[in-house]
Amino acid sequence: MKYLVRDKVLAIGDDYWIEDEDGRQAFLVDGKALRLRDTLELKDPDGRILITLREKFFSLRDAMTLERDDQRLAVIRRKRLSLLRHHHRVTLVEGTELDVSGRIAEREFKIEYAGELLALVSRQWYRIRETYAVDVIREDADAALLIAVAVCVIRMSEREGQEGLDQREGDDGRGSLRDVARAVG
């Protein structure tokens, strides 16, 4: 089953619908603004929270947790030693690991378990700039979990890209002397 996602990754506080391939609203991504850490809720069409996505506090590397019914479901972290592609590891609470790899910034990647393809994320089916599809390959897979993984990985990648851009521009959070001079003068 394919799900259509209209990308609003950096728009914290915005809500957006994920539709199934027949155009029906399948999931709502509800951004929670004014929180200390980045928090999203993946809801069904009736408004029930299926999975909560949270930025992990006090982590040595970027990480996000997925929770279901206030219980930790998984932790997502970027693998640091991948040279050619972006890789993330999803560690489920029972120890199972999913591998996410591909060109995440371009919305072209896959989610696998032990080499078996579970979901494929791609823009190739859609020419609309801010749109990509999550194609859940296995019928028995947890579609909400796979969509939550895709949303988290993209969000982490976008945030990491923005932080890299800020560092290259010399933004250390204090502003430059030129910015201060402009504000004063």
Short mmCIF file of C-alpha atoms in Angstrom, two decimals:
data_model
loop_
_atom_site.label_atom_id
_atom_site.label_comp_id
_atom_site.label_asym_id
_atom_site.label_seq_id
_atom_site.Cartn_x
_atom_site.Cartn_y
_atom_site.Cartn_z
CA MET A 1 0.00 0.00 0.00
CA LYS A 2 1.37 3.41 -0.95
CA TYR A 3 0.90 6.44 1.26
CA LEU A 4 1.29 9.98 -0.06
CA VAL A 5 3.11 12.45 2.19
CA ARG A 6 3.17 16.16 1.51
CA ASP A 7 6.40 17.21 3.11
CA LYS A 8 6.26 19.84 5.89
CA VAL A 9 9.27 18.60 7.80
CA LEU A 10 10.61 21.83 9.27
CA ALA A 11 7.22 23.39 9.92
CA ILE A 12 6.96 22.68 13.64
CA GLY A 13 3.42 23.06 14.86
CA ASP A 14 1.86 22.42 11.45
CA ASP A 15 -0.40 19.47 10.92
CA TYR A 16 -0.66 17.53 7.69
CA TRP A 17 -2.51 14.52 6.36
CA ILE A 18 -0.98 11.41 4.84
CA GLU A 19 -3.30 9.87 2.26
CA ASP A 20 -3.50 6.31 1.03
CA GLU A 21 -3.16 5.50 -2.67
CA ASP A 22 -6.92 5.95 -3.12
CA GLY A 23 -6.77 9.54 -1.82
CA ARG A 24 -8.35 8.81 1.58
CA GLN A 25 -6.91 10.40 4.70
CA ALA A 26 -5.02 7.61 6.47
CA PHE A 27 -2.83 9.35 9.07
CA LEU A 28 -2.54 12.83 10.56
CA VAL A 29 0.88 14.14 11.56
CA ASP A 30 0.16 16.53 14.40
CA GLY A 31 3.09 18.84 15.22
CA LYS A 32 3.20 19.95 18.82
CA ALA A 33 4.47 23.52 19.06
CA LEU A 34 5.77 25.20 22.19
CA ARG A 35 7.39 22.09 23.61
CA LEU A 36 10.92 21.86 24.96
CA ARG A 37 11.72 19.15 22.45
CA ASP A 38 10.52 18.33 18.98
CA THR A 39 7.31 16.26 19.31
CA LEU A 40 4.91 14.91 16.71
CA GLU A 41 1.92 12.62 16.98
CA LEU A 42 0.84 10.23 14.26
CA LYS A 43 -2.94 9.86 14.51
CA ASP A 44 -5.57 7.82 12.73
CA PRO A 45 -8.43 9.61 10.90
CA ASP A 46 -10.54 9.51 14.09
CA GLY A 47 -7.89 11.39 16.05
CA ARG A 48 -6.53 8.48 18.10
CA ILE A 49 -2.79 8.73 18.73
CA LEU A 50 -1.03 5.77 17.14
CA ILE A 51 2.61 6.75 17.65
CA THR A 52 4.32 9.69 19.35
CA LEU A 53 7.61 10.85 17.85
CA ARG A 54 9.96 12.72 20.22
CA GLU A 55 13.40 14.21 19.98
CA LYS A 56 15.54 12.41 22.55
CA PHE A 57 16.97 14.59 25.32
CA PHE A 58 20.54 14.24 26.54
CA SER A 59 21.81 12.05 23.74
CA LEU A 60 25.40 12.08 22.48
CA ARG A 61 24.07 11.93 18.93
CA ASP A 62 20.79 12.92 17.40
CA ALA A 63 18.10 10.44 18.27
CA MET A 64 14.34 10.28 18.23
CA THR A 65 12.09 7.93 20.14
CA LEU A 66 8.84 6.41 19.00
CA GLU A 67 6.23 5.66 21.65
CA ARG A 68 2.97 3.77 21.52
CA ASP A 69 0.53 4.03 24.43
CA ASP A 70 3.16 5.94 26.48
CA GLN A 71 5.58 3.00 26.15
CA ARG A 72 8.83 3.25 24.21
CA LEU A 73 8.51 1.45 20.89
CA ALA A 74 11.82 2.30 19.19
CA VAL A 75 14.84 4.61 19.09
CA ILE A 76 16.16 5.98 15.80
CA ARG A 77 19.80 7.04 15.44
CA ARG A 78 22.01 7.92 12.50
CA LYS A 79 24.84 5.49 11.88
CA ARG A 80 28.02 7.54 11.99
CA LEU A 81 30.33 5.29 9.98
CA SER A 82 28.53 5.26 6.64
CA LEU A 83 30.56 6.90 3.91
CA LEU A 84 28.49 6.73 0.73
CA ARG A 85 24.89 6.88 1.86
CA HIS A 86 22.87 8.00 4.82
CA HIS A 87 22.09 5.16 7.18
CA HIS A 88 19.92 5.14 10.27
CA ARG A 89 19.32 2.31 12.69
CA VAL A 90 15.91 1.78 14.26
CA THR A 91 16.16 -0.28 17.43
CA LEU A 92 12.80 -1.64 18.53
CA VAL A 93 12.22 -2.18 22.24
CA GLU A 94 12.47 -5.99 21.94
CA GLY A 95 15.90 -5.67 20.28
CA THR A 96 14.89 -6.02 16.63
CA GLU A 97 16.75 -3.61 14.34
CA LEU A 98 15.57 -2.01 11.13
CA ASP A 99 18.02 -0.47 8.69
CA VAL A 100 17.20 2.74 6.85
CA SER A 101 19.49 3.60 3.96
CA GLY A 102 19.59 5.68 0.81
CA ARG A 103 19.43 9.32 -0.18
CA ILE A 104 17.29 10.62 2.63
CA ALA A 105 17.49 14.32 1.75
CA GLU A 106 16.17 13.45 -1.73
CA ARG A 107 13.42 11.24 -0.26
CA GLU A 108 14.83 8.11 -1.93
CA PHE A 109 15.50 5.41 0.65
CA LYS A 110 14.43 2.01 1.94
CA ILE A 111 13.54 0.48 5.28
CA GLU A 112 14.70 -3.12 5.73
CA TYR A 113 14.70 -5.85 8.35
CA ALA A 114 17.49 -8.44 8.03
CA GLY A 115 17.88 -7.64 4.33
CA GLU A 116 14.14 -7.89 3.61
CA LEU A 117 12.53 -4.78 2.14
CA LEU A 118 9.66 -3.52 4.31
CA ALA A 119 9.07 -0.08 2.79
CA LEU A 120 10.36 2.07 -0.02
CA VAL A 121 10.28 5.87 0.23
CA SER A 122 10.46 7.71 -3.07
CA ARG A 123 9.57 10.87 -4.94
CA GLN A 124 9.77 9.14 -8.31
CA TRP A 125 6.01 8.51 -8.41
CA TYR A 126 5.18 12.17 -7.82
CA ARG A 127 6.47 15.28 -9.53
CA ILE A 128 5.08 17.69 -6.95
CA ARG A 129 8.11 19.18 -5.18
CA GLU A 130 7.05 18.67 -1.59
CA THR A 131 5.55 15.20 -2.05
CA TYR A 132 6.89 11.67 -1.60
CA ALA A 133 5.41 8.21 -1.18
CA VAL A 134 5.94 5.57 1.47
CA ASP A 135 5.28 2.23 -0.22
CA VAL A 136 4.71 -0.40 2.47
CA ILE A 137 5.76 -3.61 0.70
CA ARG A 138 4.70 -6.28 3.20
CA GLU A 139 0.98 -6.60 3.81
CA ASP A 140 1.53 -7.64 7.45
CA ALA A 141 3.89 -4.74 8.24
CA ASP A 142 2.93 -2.04 10.74
CA ALA A 143 2.26 0.84 8.30
CA ALA A 144 2.03 3.43 11.10
CA LEU A 145 5.44 2.40 12.43
CA LEU A 146 7.08 2.52 8.98
CA ILE A 147 5.57 5.93 8.22
CA ALA A 148 6.70 7.21 11.63
CA VAL A 149 10.23 5.94 10.90
CA ALA A 150 10.25 7.72 7.52
CA VAL A 151 9.01 11.00 9.05
CA CYS A 152 11.61 10.81 11.87
CA VAL A 153 14.54 9.99 9.61
CA ILE A 154 13.68 12.82 7.21
CA ARG A 155 13.21 15.24 10.11
CA MET A 156 16.57 14.27 11.61
CA SER A 157 18.27 14.60 8.23
CA GLU A 158 16.75 18.05 7.61
CA ARG A 159 17.75 19.25 11.08
CA GLU A 160 21.28 17.90 10.63
CA GLY A 161 21.53 19.62 7.24
CA GLN A 162 20.36 22.92 8.73
CA GLU A 163 22.85 22.66 11.59
CA GLY A 164 25.65 21.99 9.10
CA LEU A 165 24.61 25.04 7.09
CA ASP A 166 24.57 27.18 10.24
CA GLN A 167 28.07 25.99 11.18
CA ARG A 168 29.44 26.67 7.68
CA GLU A 169 28.00 30.19 7.86
CA GLY A 170 29.65 30.72 11.26
CA ASP A 171 26.39 30.75 13.24
CA ASP A 172 27.25 29.79 16.79
CA GLY A 173 23.92 30.91 18.18
CA ARG A 174 25.29 34.29 19.31
CA GLY A 175 25.16 36.11 16.00
CA SER A 176 28.07 37.72 14.25
CA LEU A 177 29.62 41.09 15.00
CA ARG A 178 28.19 42.30 11.69
CA ASP A 179 24.65 41.31 12.82
CA VAL A 180 25.12 43.19 16.10
CA ALA A 181 26.42 46.27 14.26
CA ARG A 182 23.44 46.16 11.89
CA ALA A 183 21.00 45.96 14.80
CA VAL A 184 22.62 48.82 16.70
CA GLY A 185 23.33 51.11 13.76
#
